[in-house]
PDB file of C-alpha atoms and ligand atoms in Angstrom:
ATOM      1  CA  MET A   1       0.000   0.000   0.000  1.00  0.00           C
ATOM      2  CA  LYS A   2       1.304   3.371  -1.052  1.00  0.00           C
ATOM      3  CA  LEU A   3       0.534   6.368   1.166  1.00  0.00           C
ATOM      4  CA  LEU A   4       0.955   9.939  -0.021  1.00  0.00           C
ATOM      5  CA  SER A   5       1.431  12.316   2.900  1.00  0.00           C
ATOM      6  CA  PHE A   6       2.109  16.015   3.233  1.00  0.00           C
ATOM      7  CA  ALA A   7       1.727  18.987   5.534  1.00  0.00           C
ATOM      8  CA  ALA A   8      -0.358  21.725   3.893  1.00  0.00           C
ATOM      9  CA  THR A   9       2.059  24.498   4.856  1.00  0.00           C
ATOM     10  CA  ASN A  10       5.283  25.990   3.512  1.00  0.00           C
ATOM     11  CA  SER A  11       6.847  26.525   6.946  1.00  0.00           C
ATOM     12  CA  ARG A  12      10.287  24.936   7.218  1.00  0.00           C
ATOM     13  CA  GLN A  13       9.802  24.419  10.978  1.00  0.00           C
ATOM     14  CA  SER A  14       6.305  23.057  10.506  1.00  0.00           C
ATOM     15  CA  ILE A  15       4.607  21.358  13.423  1.00  0.00           C
ATOM     16  CA  ASN A  16       2.261  19.744  10.913  1.00  0.00           C
ATOM     17  CA  ARG A  17       5.233  18.272   9.077  1.00  0.00           C
ATOM     18  CA  ALA A  18       6.437  16.839  12.398  1.00  0.00           C
ATOM     19  CA  LEU A  19       2.991  15.331  12.933  1.00  0.00           C
ATOM     20  CA  ILE A  20       2.890  13.869   9.405  1.00  0.00           C
ATOM     21  CA  ASP A  21       6.329  12.270   9.818  1.00  0.00           C
ATOM     22  CA  HIS A  22       5.252  10.806  13.165  1.00  0.00           C
ATOM     23  CA  ALA A  23       2.020   9.497  11.616  1.00  0.00           C
ATOM     24  CA  GLY A  24       4.016   7.886   8.793  1.00  0.00           C
ATOM     25  CA  ARG A  25       6.127   6.021  11.367  1.00  0.00           C
ATOM     26  CA  ARG A  26       2.984   4.904  13.231  1.00  0.00           C
ATOM     27  CA  LEU A  27       1.463   3.686   9.956  1.00  0.00           C
ATOM     28  CA  ARG A  28       4.551   1.612   9.202  1.00  0.00           C
ATOM     29  CA  ALA A  29       4.177   0.054  12.649  1.00  0.00           C
ATOM     30  CA  ILE A  30       0.623  -0.963  11.654  1.00  0.00           C
ATOM     31  CA  ILE A  31       1.520  -2.032   8.092  1.00  0.00           C
ATOM     32  CA  PRO A  32       5.279  -2.689   7.887  1.00  0.00           C
ATOM     33  CA  ALA A  33       5.150  -2.992   4.087  1.00  0.00           C
ATOM     34  CA  ALA A  34       3.528   0.445   3.686  1.00  0.00           C
ATOM     35  CA  GLU A  35       5.355   2.741   1.314  1.00  0.00           C
ATOM     36  CA  VAL A  36       5.131   6.348   2.547  1.00  0.00           C
ATOM     37  CA  GLU A  37       5.879   9.245   0.205  1.00  0.00           C
ATOM     38  CA  THR A  38       6.014  12.649   1.896  1.00  0.00           C
ATOM     39  CA  LEU A  39       5.833  15.802  -0.215  1.00  0.00           C
ATOM     40  CA  ASP A  40       7.234  19.211   0.762  1.00  0.00           C
ATOM     41  CA  LEU A  41       4.924  22.042  -0.296  1.00  0.00           C
ATOM     42  CA  ASN A  42       7.978  24.240  -0.911  1.00  0.00           C
ATOM     43  CA  ALA A  43       8.681  22.096  -3.963  1.00  0.00           C
ATOM     44  CA  TYR A  44       5.250  23.086  -5.307  1.00  0.00           C
ATOM     45  CA  GLU A  45       5.490  26.847  -5.323  1.00  0.00           C
ATOM     46  CA  MET A  46       3.803  28.281  -8.393  1.00  0.00           C
ATOM     47  CA  PRO A  47       2.264  31.570  -9.524  1.00  0.00           C
ATOM     48  CA  ILE A  48      -0.864  32.598  -7.644  1.00  0.00           C
ATOM     49  CA  TYR A  49      -3.793  31.130  -9.523  1.00  0.00           C
ATOM     50  CA  SER A  50      -5.565  33.435 -11.935  1.00  0.00           C
ATOM     51  CA  ILE A  51      -7.812  32.633 -14.866  1.00  0.00           C
ATOM     52  CA  ASP A  52      -5.679  34.987 -16.994  1.00  0.00           C
ATOM     53  CA  ARG A  53      -2.484  33.092 -16.150  1.00  0.00           C
ATOM     54  CA  GLU A  54      -4.208  29.809 -16.850  1.00  0.00           C
ATOM     55  CA  ARG A  55      -5.364  31.057 -20.266  1.00  0.00           C
ATOM     56  CA  ALA A  56      -1.947  32.469 -21.100  1.00  0.00           C
ATOM     57  CA  ASP A  57       0.339  29.736 -19.808  1.00  0.00           C
ATOM     58  CA  GLY A  58      -1.819  26.717 -18.934  1.00  0.00           C
ATOM     59  CA  ILE A  59      -1.596  24.711 -15.736  1.00  0.00           C
ATOM     60  CA  PRO A  60       1.872  24.598 -14.134  1.00  0.00           C
ATOM     61  CA  ALA A  61       3.757  21.301 -14.329  1.00  0.00           C
ATOM     62  CA  ALA A  62       4.041  21.309 -10.512  1.00  0.00           C
ATOM     63  CA  ALA A  63       0.245  21.171 -10.163  1.00  0.00           C
ATOM     64  CA  ARG A  64       0.093  18.278 -12.629  1.00  0.00           C
ATOM     65  CA  ASP A  65       2.858  16.535 -10.696  1.00  0.00           C
ATOM     66  CA  PHE A  66       1.003  16.847  -7.354  1.00  0.00           C
ATOM     67  CA  HIS A  67      -2.264  15.685  -8.916  1.00  0.00           C
ATOM     68  CA  GLY A  68      -0.498  12.726 -10.506  1.00  0.00           C
ATOM     69  CA  ARG A  69       0.999  11.691  -7.169  1.00  0.00           C
ATOM     70  CA  ILE A  70      -2.462  11.665  -5.585  1.00  0.00           C
ATOM     71  CA  GLY A  71      -3.634   9.491  -8.472  1.00  0.00           C
ATOM     72  CA  ALA A  72      -0.733   7.059  -7.986  1.00  0.00           C
ATOM     73  CA  ALA A  73      -1.358   6.669  -4.227  1.00  0.00           C
ATOM     74  CA  ASP A  74      -3.632   4.175  -2.472  1.00  0.00           C
ATOM     75  CA  ALA A  75      -4.413   6.617   0.340  1.00  0.00           C
ATOM     76  CA  VAL A  76      -3.684  10.220   1.327  1.00  0.00           C
ATOM     77  CA  LEU A  77      -2.754  11.693   4.710  1.00  0.00           C
ATOM     78  CA  VAL A  78      -2.678  15.468   5.085  1.00  0.00           C
ATOM     79  CA  ALA A  79      -1.985  17.735   8.075  1.00  0.00           C
ATOM     80  CA  PHE A  80      -3.399  21.237   7.728  1.00  0.00           C
ATOM     81  CA  ALA A  81      -1.822  24.272   9.294  1.00  0.00           C
ATOM     82  CA  GLU A  82      -4.578  26.716  10.244  1.00  0.00           C
ATOM     83  CA  HIS A  83      -4.117  30.294   9.082  1.00  0.00           C
ATOM     84  CA  ASN A  84      -6.910  32.637  10.125  1.00  0.00           C
ATOM     85  CA  GLY A  85      -9.348  29.785  10.433  1.00  0.00           C
ATOM     86  CA  PHE A  86      -8.644  28.310   7.025  1.00  0.00           C
ATOM     87  CA  VAL A  87      -5.959  26.536   4.998  1.00  0.00           C
ATOM     88  CA  THR A  88      -2.664  28.290   4.274  1.00  0.00           C
ATOM     89  CA  ALA A  89      -2.323  30.419   1.149  1.00  0.00           C
ATOM     90  CA  ALA A  90       0.448  28.088  -0.025  1.00  0.00           C
ATOM     91  CA  TRP A  91      -1.885  25.086   0.011  1.00  0.00           C
ATOM     92  CA  LYS A  92      -4.907  26.966  -1.360  1.00  0.00           C
ATOM     93  CA  ASN A  93      -2.833  27.890  -4.401  1.00  0.00           C
ATOM     94  CA  VAL A  94      -1.791  24.297  -5.128  1.00  0.00           C
ATOM     95  CA  PHE A  95      -5.386  23.227  -4.510  1.00  0.00           C
ATOM     96  CA  ASP A  96      -6.849  25.842  -6.877  1.00  0.00           C
ATOM     97  CA  TRP A  97      -4.479  24.889  -9.697  1.00  0.00           C
ATOM     98  CA  MET A  98      -5.220  21.180  -9.208  1.00  0.00           C
ATOM     99  CA  SER A  99      -8.960  21.866  -9.228  1.00  0.00           C
ATOM    100  CA  ARG A 100      -8.537  23.101 -12.807  1.00  0.00           C
ATOM    101  CA  ILE A 101      -7.195  19.693 -13.818  1.00  0.00           C
ATOM    102  CA  GLU A 102     -10.061  17.886 -12.139  1.00  0.00           C
ATOM    103  CA  MET A 103     -12.626  19.107  -9.596  1.00  0.00           C
ATOM    104  CA  ALA A 104     -12.601  15.700  -7.853  1.00  0.00           C
ATOM    105  CA  LEU A 105      -8.894  16.194  -7.254  1.00  0.00           C
ATOM    106  CA  TRP A 106      -8.717  13.704  -4.358  1.00  0.00           C
ATOM    107  CA  GLN A 107      -9.662  11.107  -6.976  1.00  0.00           C
ATOM    108  CA  GLY A 108     -11.733   8.930  -4.641  1.00  0.00           C
ATOM    109  CA  LYS A 109      -8.762   8.137  -2.413  1.00  0.00           C
ATOM    110  CA  PRO A 110      -9.220   7.145   1.232  1.00  0.00           C
ATOM    111  CA  MET A 111      -8.064  10.138   3.258  1.00  0.00           C
ATOM    112  CA  VAL A 112      -7.361  11.245   6.796  1.00  0.00           C
ATOM    113  CA  MET A 113      -7.069  14.918   7.686  1.00  0.00           C
ATOM    114  CA  LEU A 114      -4.961  16.011  10.651  1.00  0.00           C
ATOM    115  CA  ALA A 115      -4.184  19.443  12.091  1.00  0.00           C
ATOM    116  CA  ALA A 116      -1.701  20.632  14.705  1.00  0.00           C
ATOM    117  CA  THR A 117      -1.871  24.027  16.383  1.00  0.00           C
ATOM    118  CA  PRO A 118       0.068  25.683  19.200  1.00  0.00           C
ATOM    119  CA  GLY A 119      -3.244  26.823  20.736  1.00  0.00           C
ATOM    120  CA  PRO A 120      -6.023  24.767  22.282  1.00  0.00           C
ATOM    121  CA  ARG A 121      -8.550  24.706  19.386  1.00  0.00           C
ATOM    122  CA  ALA A 122      -6.618  22.030  17.473  1.00  0.00           C
ATOM    123  CA  GLY A 123      -7.431  23.383  14.031  1.00  0.00           C
ATOM    124  CA  ALA A 124     -11.171  22.971  14.581  1.00  0.00           C
ATOM    125  CA  ASN A 125     -12.070  25.543  11.928  1.00  0.00           C
ATOM    126  CA  VAL A 126      -9.762  24.331   9.182  1.00  0.00           C
ATOM    127  CA  LEU A 127     -10.727  20.709   9.814  1.00  0.00           C
ATOM    128  CA  ALA A 128     -14.461  21.557   9.767  1.00  0.00           C
ATOM    129  CA  SER A 129     -14.216  23.348   6.423  1.00  0.00           C
ATOM    130  CA  GLN A 130     -12.043  20.684   4.809  1.00  0.00           C
ATOM    131  CA  GLN A 131     -14.270  17.895   6.124  1.00  0.00           C
ATOM    132  CA  MET A 132     -17.354  19.627   4.737  1.00  0.00           C
ATOM    133  CA  LEU A 133     -15.724  20.128   1.333  1.00  0.00           C
ATOM    134  CA  ALA A 134     -14.109  16.673   1.092  1.00  0.00           C
ATOM    135  CA  PRO A 135     -16.935  14.863  -0.781  1.00  0.00           C
ATOM    136  CA  HIS A 136     -17.234  17.700  -3.301  1.00  0.00           C
ATOM    137  CA  PHE A 137     -13.546  17.283  -4.156  1.00  0.00           C
ATOM    138  CA  GLY A 138     -13.712  13.515  -4.433  1.00  0.00           C
ATOM    139  CA  ALA A 139     -12.295  12.398  -1.082  1.00  0.00           C
ATOM    140  CA  ASP A 140     -13.236   9.176   0.695  1.00  0.00           C
ATOM    141  CA  LEU A 141     -12.692  10.797   4.089  1.00  0.00           C
ATOM    142  CA  ARG A 142     -12.052   8.204   6.790  1.00  0.00           C
ATOM    143  CA  GLY A 143     -11.425  10.512   9.744  1.00  0.00           C
ATOM    144  CA  THR A 144     -10.031  13.762  11.124  1.00  0.00           C
ATOM    145  CA  LEU A 145      -7.873  14.478  14.154  1.00  0.00           C
ATOM    146  CA  GLY A 146      -6.734  17.780  15.619  1.00  0.00           C
ATOM    147  CA  ILE A 147      -3.852  18.042  18.064  1.00  0.00           C
ATOM    148  CA  GLY A 148      -3.904  21.273  20.087  1.00  0.00           C
ATOM    149  CA  ASN A 149      -1.522  22.768  22.644  1.00  0.00           C
ATOM    150  CA  TRP A 150       1.384  21.475  20.567  1.00  0.00           C
ATOM    151  CA  PRO A 151       4.211  22.436  22.959  1.00  0.00           C
ATOM    152  CA  GLU A 152       2.746  20.058  25.554  1.00  0.00           C
ATOM    153  CA  ALA A 153       1.442  17.507  23.047  1.00  0.00           C
ATOM    154  CA  TRP A 154       4.805  16.972  21.349  1.00  0.00           C
ATOM    155  CA  ASP A 155       8.144  15.690  22.624  1.00  0.00           C
ATOM    156  CA  ALA A 156      10.790  17.049  20.276  1.00  0.00           C
ATOM    157  CA  ALA A 157      13.529  14.852  21.762  1.00  0.00           C
ATOM    158  CA  THR A 158      11.768  11.624  20.782  1.00  0.00           C
ATOM    159  CA  ALA A 159       9.753  13.132  17.881  1.00  0.00           C
ATOM    160  CA  ARG A 160       6.484  11.704  19.103  1.00  0.00           C
ATOM    161  CA  LEU A 161       3.206  12.715  20.696  1.00  0.00           C
ATOM    162  CA  THR A 162       3.276  12.755  24.477  1.00  0.00           C
ATOM    163  CA  ARG A 163      -0.332  11.963  25.428  1.00  0.00           C
ATOM    164  CA  PRO A 164      -1.395   8.321  25.227  1.00  0.00           C
ATOM    165  CA  GLU A 165      -4.916   9.403  24.203  1.00  0.00           C
ATOM    166  CA  ASP A 166      -3.543  11.359  21.218  1.00  0.00           C
ATOM    167  CA  ILE A 167      -1.406   8.390  20.130  1.00  0.00           C
ATOM    168  CA  ALA A 168      -4.422   6.075  20.443  1.00  0.00           C
ATOM    169  CA  ALA A 169      -6.597   8.500  18.442  1.00  0.00           C
ATOM    170  CA  LEU A 170      -3.904   8.778  15.746  1.00  0.00           C
ATOM    171  CA  ASP A 171      -3.555   4.994  15.473  1.00  0.00           C
ATOM    172  CA  ASP A 172      -7.344   4.735  15.267  1.00  0.00           C
ATOM    173  CA  VAL A 173      -7.668   7.114  12.284  1.00  0.00           C
ATOM    174  CA  LEU A 174      -4.687   5.447  10.581  1.00  0.00           C
ATOM    175  CA  ARG A 175      -6.359   2.036  10.920  1.00  0.00           C
ATOM    176  CA  ARG A 176      -9.520   3.514   9.423  1.00  0.00           C
ATOM    177  CA  LEU A 177      -7.431   4.972   6.594  1.00  0.00           C
ATOM    178  CA  VAL A 178      -6.082   1.583   5.563  1.00  0.00           C
ATOM    179  CA  ALA A 179      -9.225  -0.470   6.301  1.00  0.00           C
ATOM    180  CA  THR A 180     -11.102  -1.992   3.381  1.00  0.00           C
ATOM    181  CA  PRO A 181     -14.592  -0.475   3.418  1.00  0.00           C
ATOM    182  CA  ASP A 182     -17.499  -2.769   4.299  1.00  0.00           C
ATOM    183  CA  PRO A 183     -19.475  -3.060   1.036  1.00  0.00           C
ATOM    184  CA  PHE A 184     -22.670  -3.628   3.032  1.00  0.00           C
ATOM    185  CA  ALA A 185     -22.253  -0.636   5.327  1.00  0.00           C
ATOM    186  CA  LEU A 186     -25.125   1.854   5.334  1.00  0.00           C
ATOM    187  CA  ALA A 187     -24.202   5.293   4.019  1.00  0.00           C
TER     188      ALA A 187
HETATM  189  C1  FMN B 201      -0.963  34.185   9.356  1.00  0.00           C
HETATM  190  C2  FMN B 201      -1.204  33.229  10.490  1.00  0.00           C
HETATM  191  C3  FMN B 201      -2.488  32.935  10.879  1.00  0.00           C
HETATM  192  C4  FMN B 201      -2.719  32.000  11.896  1.00  0.00           C
HETATM  193  N1  FMN B 201      -4.002  31.679  12.216  1.00  0.00           N
HETATM  194  C5  FMN B 201      -4.247  30.718  13.133  1.00  0.00           C
HETATM  195  C6  FMN B 201      -5.577  30.290  13.391  1.00  0.00           C
HETATM  196  O1  FMN B 201      -6.541  30.746  12.813  1.00  0.00           O
HETATM  197  N2  FMN B 201      -5.751  29.308  14.320  1.00  0.00           N
HETATM  198  C7  FMN B 201      -4.684  28.736  14.986  1.00  0.00           C
HETATM  199  O2  FMN B 201      -4.905  27.837  15.818  1.00  0.00           O
HETATM  200  N3  FMN B 201      -3.419  29.114  14.746  1.00  0.00           N
HETATM  201  C8  FMN B 201      -3.167  30.086  13.834  1.00  0.00           C
HETATM  202  N4  FMN B 201      -1.887  30.459  13.565  1.00  0.00           N
HETATM  203  C9  FMN B 201      -0.783  29.791  14.261  1.00  0.00           C
HETATM  204  C10 FMN B 201      -0.428  28.515  13.515  1.00  0.00           C
HETATM  205  O3  FMN B 201      -1.268  27.472  13.962  1.00  0.00           O
HETATM  206  C11 FMN B 201       1.043  28.166  13.790  1.00  0.00           C
HETATM  207  O4  FMN B 201       1.864  29.123  13.145  1.00  0.00           O
HETATM  208  C12 FMN B 201       1.405  26.762  13.319  1.00  0.00           C
HETATM  209  O5  FMN B 201       2.760  26.534  13.680  1.00  0.00           O
HETATM  210  C13 FMN B 201       1.209  26.616  11.838  1.00  0.00           C
HETATM  211  O6  FMN B 201       1.468  25.291  11.428  1.00  0.00           O
HETATM  212  P1  FMN B 201       2.843  24.866  10.711  1.00  0.00           P
HETATM  213  O7  FMN B 201       3.954  25.078  11.744  1.00  0.00           O
HETATM  214  O8  FMN B 201       2.660  23.441  10.375  1.00  0.00           O
HETATM  215  O9  FMN B 201       3.007  25.758   9.514  1.00  0.00           O
HETATM  216  C14 FMN B 201      -1.637  31.392  12.555  1.00  0.00           C
HETATM  217  C15 FMN B 201      -0.326  31.708  12.152  1.00  0.00           C
HETATM  218  C16 FMN B 201      -0.101  32.596  11.141  1.00  0.00           C
HETATM  219  C17 FMN B 201       1.315  32.909  10.714  1.00  0.00           C
END
């Protein structure tokens, strides 16, 4: 199973990147054969989306590359940084360009959405908006998890979450991410 993971932020000291890397290690503990590819949003910087740019120059190769990597994955794990209650500008730009390739840009992939914040609200706003929008953009959303109060929730020395309940909740959403859906489950 091939997992595509990324933190939806361009910060080079990203707490969401730390969370994604930790989650990738936890996933490999659950499925040792899992192949985890982690993208850095800094490698996907492109002009700010505009219809005029699209008409003049087409869709940037970087957007096609990102979209293709989603298509090649079996599942997607994303950790959203929350900027003013929403996704970062860096991610919104990649997202907008990809939406011009295909509106259902998550391509039906099983997904889990995480968020880490220094404050106590644990990315509640960004997770709520992305959860609401997920079906419209073609995601098979299996779960969300916000980790707040990051300085206490994270042990930098061991690069892992400190609270057993957070680790259990992370393992739970990861198991849901890789579970085969029950074909007889009620919607
Ligand atoms: C422009 C800006 C807006 C922010 N808005 C929020 C917010 O709405 N809610 C929140 O919990 N934290 C907010 N923060 C703090 C971020 O959660 C914090 O910078 C976090 O480290 C971002 O994640 P990252 O390190 O993965 O990029 C904001 C930070 C910046 C720079």
